[in-house]
């Protein structure tokens, strides 16, 4: 595609938007990393806010691109694939729930503390 | 009371300013050359947001400059 005013080759609307979209994705990730690595609470909050506004822009740009047929979203997952994952993770949920119950049971068998104080946890 | 900025935080702030600067220029080029009106408006809006982000980061540096130690800490 040639630029109408200069006659030089130019990037299409789709190319320009795609470049910005991928940079917004990358910058969102970098802000998330920066927030998790921050020591100063104010710095963490700043990175968190910058991450949120960048994520919002990325979502807005994606929506505009999708409305203009500039973005091919991934095809829908098949029902059988969803069923398979659903069954597998329902089993996982059950096993983990049993694991947590056993852990709590083991904890409750620890003898009361030497001072003899009642230390009933708030969640019981 | 605000804490001093760590060396790592400074690196992230500096890298983020490079990112925001590049995005500002990219969005401004895109806003000028894109023909689709909806996309053009989105790009113009993004120029403003990245400009604000850059100022936020620059302000954070200015605030932390005052309390930063002049000697390496143990």
Short mmCIF file of C-alpha atoms in Angstrom, two decimals:
data_model
loop_
_atom_site.label_atom_id
_atom_site.label_comp_id
_atom_site.label_asym_id
_atom_site.label_seq_id
_atom_site.Cartn_x
_atom_site.Cartn_y
_atom_site.Cartn_z
CA UNK A 1 0.00 0.00 0.00
CA UNK A 2 1.33 3.44 -0.92
CA UNK A 3 0.96 6.55 1.16
CA UNK A 4 -1.43 8.84 -0.75
CA UNK A 5 0.49 12.07 -0.12
CA UNK A 6 4.13 10.92 -0.35
CA UNK A 7 3.84 7.91 -2.64
CA UNK A 8 6.08 5.94 -0.26
CA UNK A 9 5.13 2.47 0.94
CA UNK A 10 3.05 2.78 4.15
CA UNK A 11 1.78 0.43 6.81
CA UNK A 12 -1.93 -0.39 6.63
CA UNK A 13 -4.39 0.67 9.37
CA UNK A 14 -4.37 -2.92 10.54
CA UNK A 15 -0.56 -3.09 10.76
CA UNK A 16 -0.35 0.15 12.71
CA UNK A 17 -3.07 -0.89 15.14
CA UNK A 18 -1.61 -4.39 15.58
CA UNK A 19 1.80 -2.97 16.48
CA UNK A 20 0.27 -0.74 19.14
CA UNK A 21 -1.92 -3.57 20.44
CA UNK A 22 1.04 -5.90 20.94
CA UNK A 23 3.01 -3.15 22.69
CA UNK A 24 0.07 -2.49 25.02
CA UNK A 25 -0.03 -6.20 25.88
CA UNK A 26 3.70 -6.22 26.63
CA UNK A 27 3.57 -3.00 28.69
CA UNK A 28 0.63 -4.39 30.74
CA UNK A 29 2.78 -7.41 31.65
CA UNK A 30 5.76 -5.20 32.49
CA UNK A 31 3.66 -3.06 34.83
CA UNK A 32 2.39 -6.21 36.57
CA UNK A 33 5.98 -7.41 37.04
CA UNK A 34 7.07 -3.97 38.28
CA UNK A 35 4.21 -3.91 40.82
CA UNK A 36 5.10 -7.36 42.20
CA UNK A 37 8.77 -6.36 42.51
CA UNK A 38 8.07 -3.04 44.24
CA UNK A 39 9.07 -2.47 47.86
CA UNK A 40 7.66 1.02 48.35
CA UNK A 41 3.83 0.89 48.69
CA UNK A 42 3.40 4.15 46.73
CA UNK A 43 5.49 2.76 43.86
CA UNK A 44 3.50 -0.46 43.86
CA UNK A 45 0.25 1.50 43.76
CA UNK A 46 1.54 3.66 40.91
CA UNK A 47 2.51 0.61 38.81
CA UNK A 48 -0.85 -1.04 39.60
CA UNK A 49 -2.76 2.03 38.40
CA UNK A 50 -0.62 2.32 35.25
CA UNK A 51 -1.23 -1.39 34.59
CA UNK A 52 -5.00 -0.91 34.90
CA UNK A 53 -5.20 2.05 32.52
CA UNK A 54 -2.93 0.26 30.00
CA UNK A 55 -5.12 -2.84 30.23
CA UNK A 56 -8.20 -0.68 29.62
CA UNK A 57 -6.62 0.89 26.51
CA UNK A 58 -5.63 -2.56 25.22
CA UNK A 59 -9.23 -3.73 25.64
CA UNK A 60 -10.62 -0.67 23.89
CA UNK A 61 -8.22 -0.99 20.96
CA UNK A 62 -8.97 -4.70 20.66
CA UNK A 63 -12.72 -3.95 20.54
CA UNK A 64 -12.30 -1.34 17.78
CA UNK A 65 -10.08 -3.71 15.77
CA UNK A 66 -12.54 -6.57 16.18
CA UNK A 67 -15.45 -4.36 15.08
CA UNK A 68 -13.47 -3.47 11.94
CA UNK A 69 -12.55 -7.08 11.18
CA UNK A 70 -8.88 -6.52 11.89
CA UNK A 71 -8.52 -9.21 14.49
CA UNK A 72 -8.97 -12.96 14.15
CA UNK A 73 -9.98 -14.26 17.53
CA UNK A 74 -9.27 -17.89 18.38
CA UNK A 75 -11.99 -20.33 17.22
CA UNK A 76 -14.56 -21.62 19.77
CA UNK A 77 -13.61 -24.63 21.89
CA UNK A 78 -15.58 -27.82 21.14
CA UNK A 79 -18.19 -29.04 23.63
CA UNK A 80 -16.40 -32.37 24.10
CA UNK A 81 -13.16 -30.58 25.02
CA UNK A 82 -14.96 -28.45 27.63
CA UNK A 83 -16.69 -31.57 29.04
CA UNK A 84 -13.33 -33.34 29.34
CA UNK A 85 -11.69 -30.47 31.24
CA UNK A 86 -14.81 -29.98 33.38
CA UNK A 87 -14.82 -33.64 34.52
CA UNK A 88 -11.10 -33.63 35.18
CA UNK A 89 -11.19 -30.47 37.29
CA UNK A 90 -14.30 -31.51 39.21
CA UNK A 91 -12.27 -34.55 40.32
CA UNK A 92 -9.35 -32.30 41.24
CA UNK A 93 -11.67 -30.07 43.27
CA UNK A 94 -13.00 -33.10 45.18
CA UNK A 95 -9.54 -34.48 45.94
CA UNK A 96 -8.22 -31.12 47.09
CA UNK A 97 -11.25 -30.60 49.29
CA UNK A 98 -10.52 -33.96 50.98
CA UNK A 99 -6.86 -33.01 51.32
CA UNK A 100 -7.78 -29.75 53.05
CA UNK A 101 -10.18 -31.54 55.43
CA UNK A 102 -7.45 -34.04 56.38
CA UNK A 103 -4.97 -31.24 56.96
CA UNK A 104 -7.40 -29.45 59.25
CA UNK A 105 -8.09 -32.70 61.13
CA UNK A 106 -4.37 -33.26 61.70
CA UNK A 107 -4.01 -29.71 62.97
CA UNK A 108 -6.84 -30.08 65.48
CA UNK A 109 -5.04 -33.12 67.02
CA UNK A 110 -2.09 -30.94 68.10
CA UNK A 111 -2.29 -30.65 71.92
CA UNK A 112 -3.51 -27.42 73.45
CA UNK A 113 -0.84 -24.82 74.07
CA UNK A 114 1.10 -25.10 77.38
CA UNK A 115 -0.33 -21.91 78.82
CA UNK A 116 -3.73 -23.61 78.73
CA UNK A 117 -5.38 -20.65 77.09
CA UNK A 118 -8.37 -21.12 74.85
CA UNK A 119 -7.16 -20.27 71.39
CA UNK A 120 -10.13 -21.09 69.24
CA UNK A 121 -9.49 -19.77 65.76
CA UNK A 122 -12.02 -17.25 64.54
CA UNK A 123 -13.02 -19.36 61.56
CA UNK A 124 -14.30 -22.30 63.64
CA UNK B 1 5.98 8.62 55.23
CA UNK B 2 7.19 7.58 51.81
CA UNK B 3 10.03 5.07 51.56
CA UNK B 4 13.16 5.52 49.47
CA UNK B 5 12.97 3.99 46.01
CA UNK B 6 15.00 0.81 45.46
CA UNK B 7 17.49 0.44 42.58
CA UNK B 8 15.17 -2.15 41.04
CA UNK B 9 12.16 0.18 41.21
CA UNK B 10 14.22 2.88 39.52
CA UNK B 11 15.03 0.48 36.67
CA UNK B 12 11.34 -0.32 36.20
CA UNK B 13 10.37 3.37 36.27
CA UNK B 14 13.07 4.19 33.67
CA UNK B 15 12.08 1.25 31.42
CA UNK B 16 8.42 2.26 31.74
CA UNK B 17 9.20 5.82 30.65
CA UNK B 18 10.95 4.45 27.53
CA UNK B 19 7.87 2.30 26.84
CA UNK B 20 5.45 5.20 27.33
CA UNK B 21 7.58 7.52 25.19
CA UNK B 22 7.62 5.03 22.32
CA UNK B 23 3.87 4.39 22.61
CA UNK B 24 3.18 8.13 22.57
CA UNK B 25 5.11 8.50 19.28
CA UNK B 26 3.62 5.33 17.77
CA UNK B 27 0.06 6.37 18.61
CA UNK B 28 0.64 9.87 17.27
CA UNK B 29 2.00 8.52 13.93
CA UNK B 30 -0.91 6.08 13.79
CA UNK B 31 -3.48 8.80 14.54
CA UNK B 32 -2.02 10.88 11.69
CA UNK B 33 -1.88 8.16 9.05
CA UNK B 34 -4.79 5.83 9.85
CA UNK B 35 -7.85 6.27 7.60
CA UNK B 36 -10.45 4.45 9.73
CA UNK B 37 -12.14 7.16 11.84
CA UNK B 38 -12.95 4.95 14.83
CA UNK B 39 -9.37 3.67 15.01
CA UNK B 40 -8.00 7.18 14.54
CA UNK B 41 -10.01 8.44 17.54
CA UNK B 42 -8.77 5.53 19.65
CA UNK B 43 -5.16 6.40 18.76
CA UNK B 44 -5.62 10.13 19.52
CA UNK B 45 -7.07 9.21 22.91
CA UNK B 46 -4.12 6.89 23.60
CA UNK B 47 -1.62 9.67 22.89
CA UNK B 48 -3.18 11.59 25.82
CA UNK B 49 -3.18 8.62 28.19
CA UNK B 50 0.47 7.74 27.46
CA UNK B 51 1.41 11.39 27.95
CA UNK B 52 -0.27 11.27 31.39
CA UNK B 53 1.50 7.99 32.22
CA UNK B 54 4.85 9.54 31.35
CA UNK B 55 4.15 12.52 33.65
CA UNK B 56 3.12 10.20 36.50
CA UNK B 57 6.40 8.29 36.23
CA UNK B 58 8.43 11.49 35.96
CA UNK B 59 6.70 12.92 39.06
CA UNK B 60 7.45 9.75 41.00
CA UNK B 61 11.15 10.17 40.16
CA UNK B 62 11.09 13.81 41.27
CA UNK B 63 9.43 12.91 44.58
CA UNK B 64 11.91 10.15 45.31
CA UNK B 65 14.91 12.25 44.30
CA UNK B 66 14.57 14.31 47.49
CA UNK B 67 14.75 11.38 49.90
CA UNK B 68 17.30 9.22 48.08
CA UNK B 69 20.54 8.51 49.99
CA UNK B 70 23.77 10.02 48.60
CA UNK B 71 25.97 7.20 49.95
CA UNK B 72 25.51 3.46 49.32
CA UNK B 73 23.55 1.86 52.22
CA UNK B 74 24.86 -1.23 54.02
#
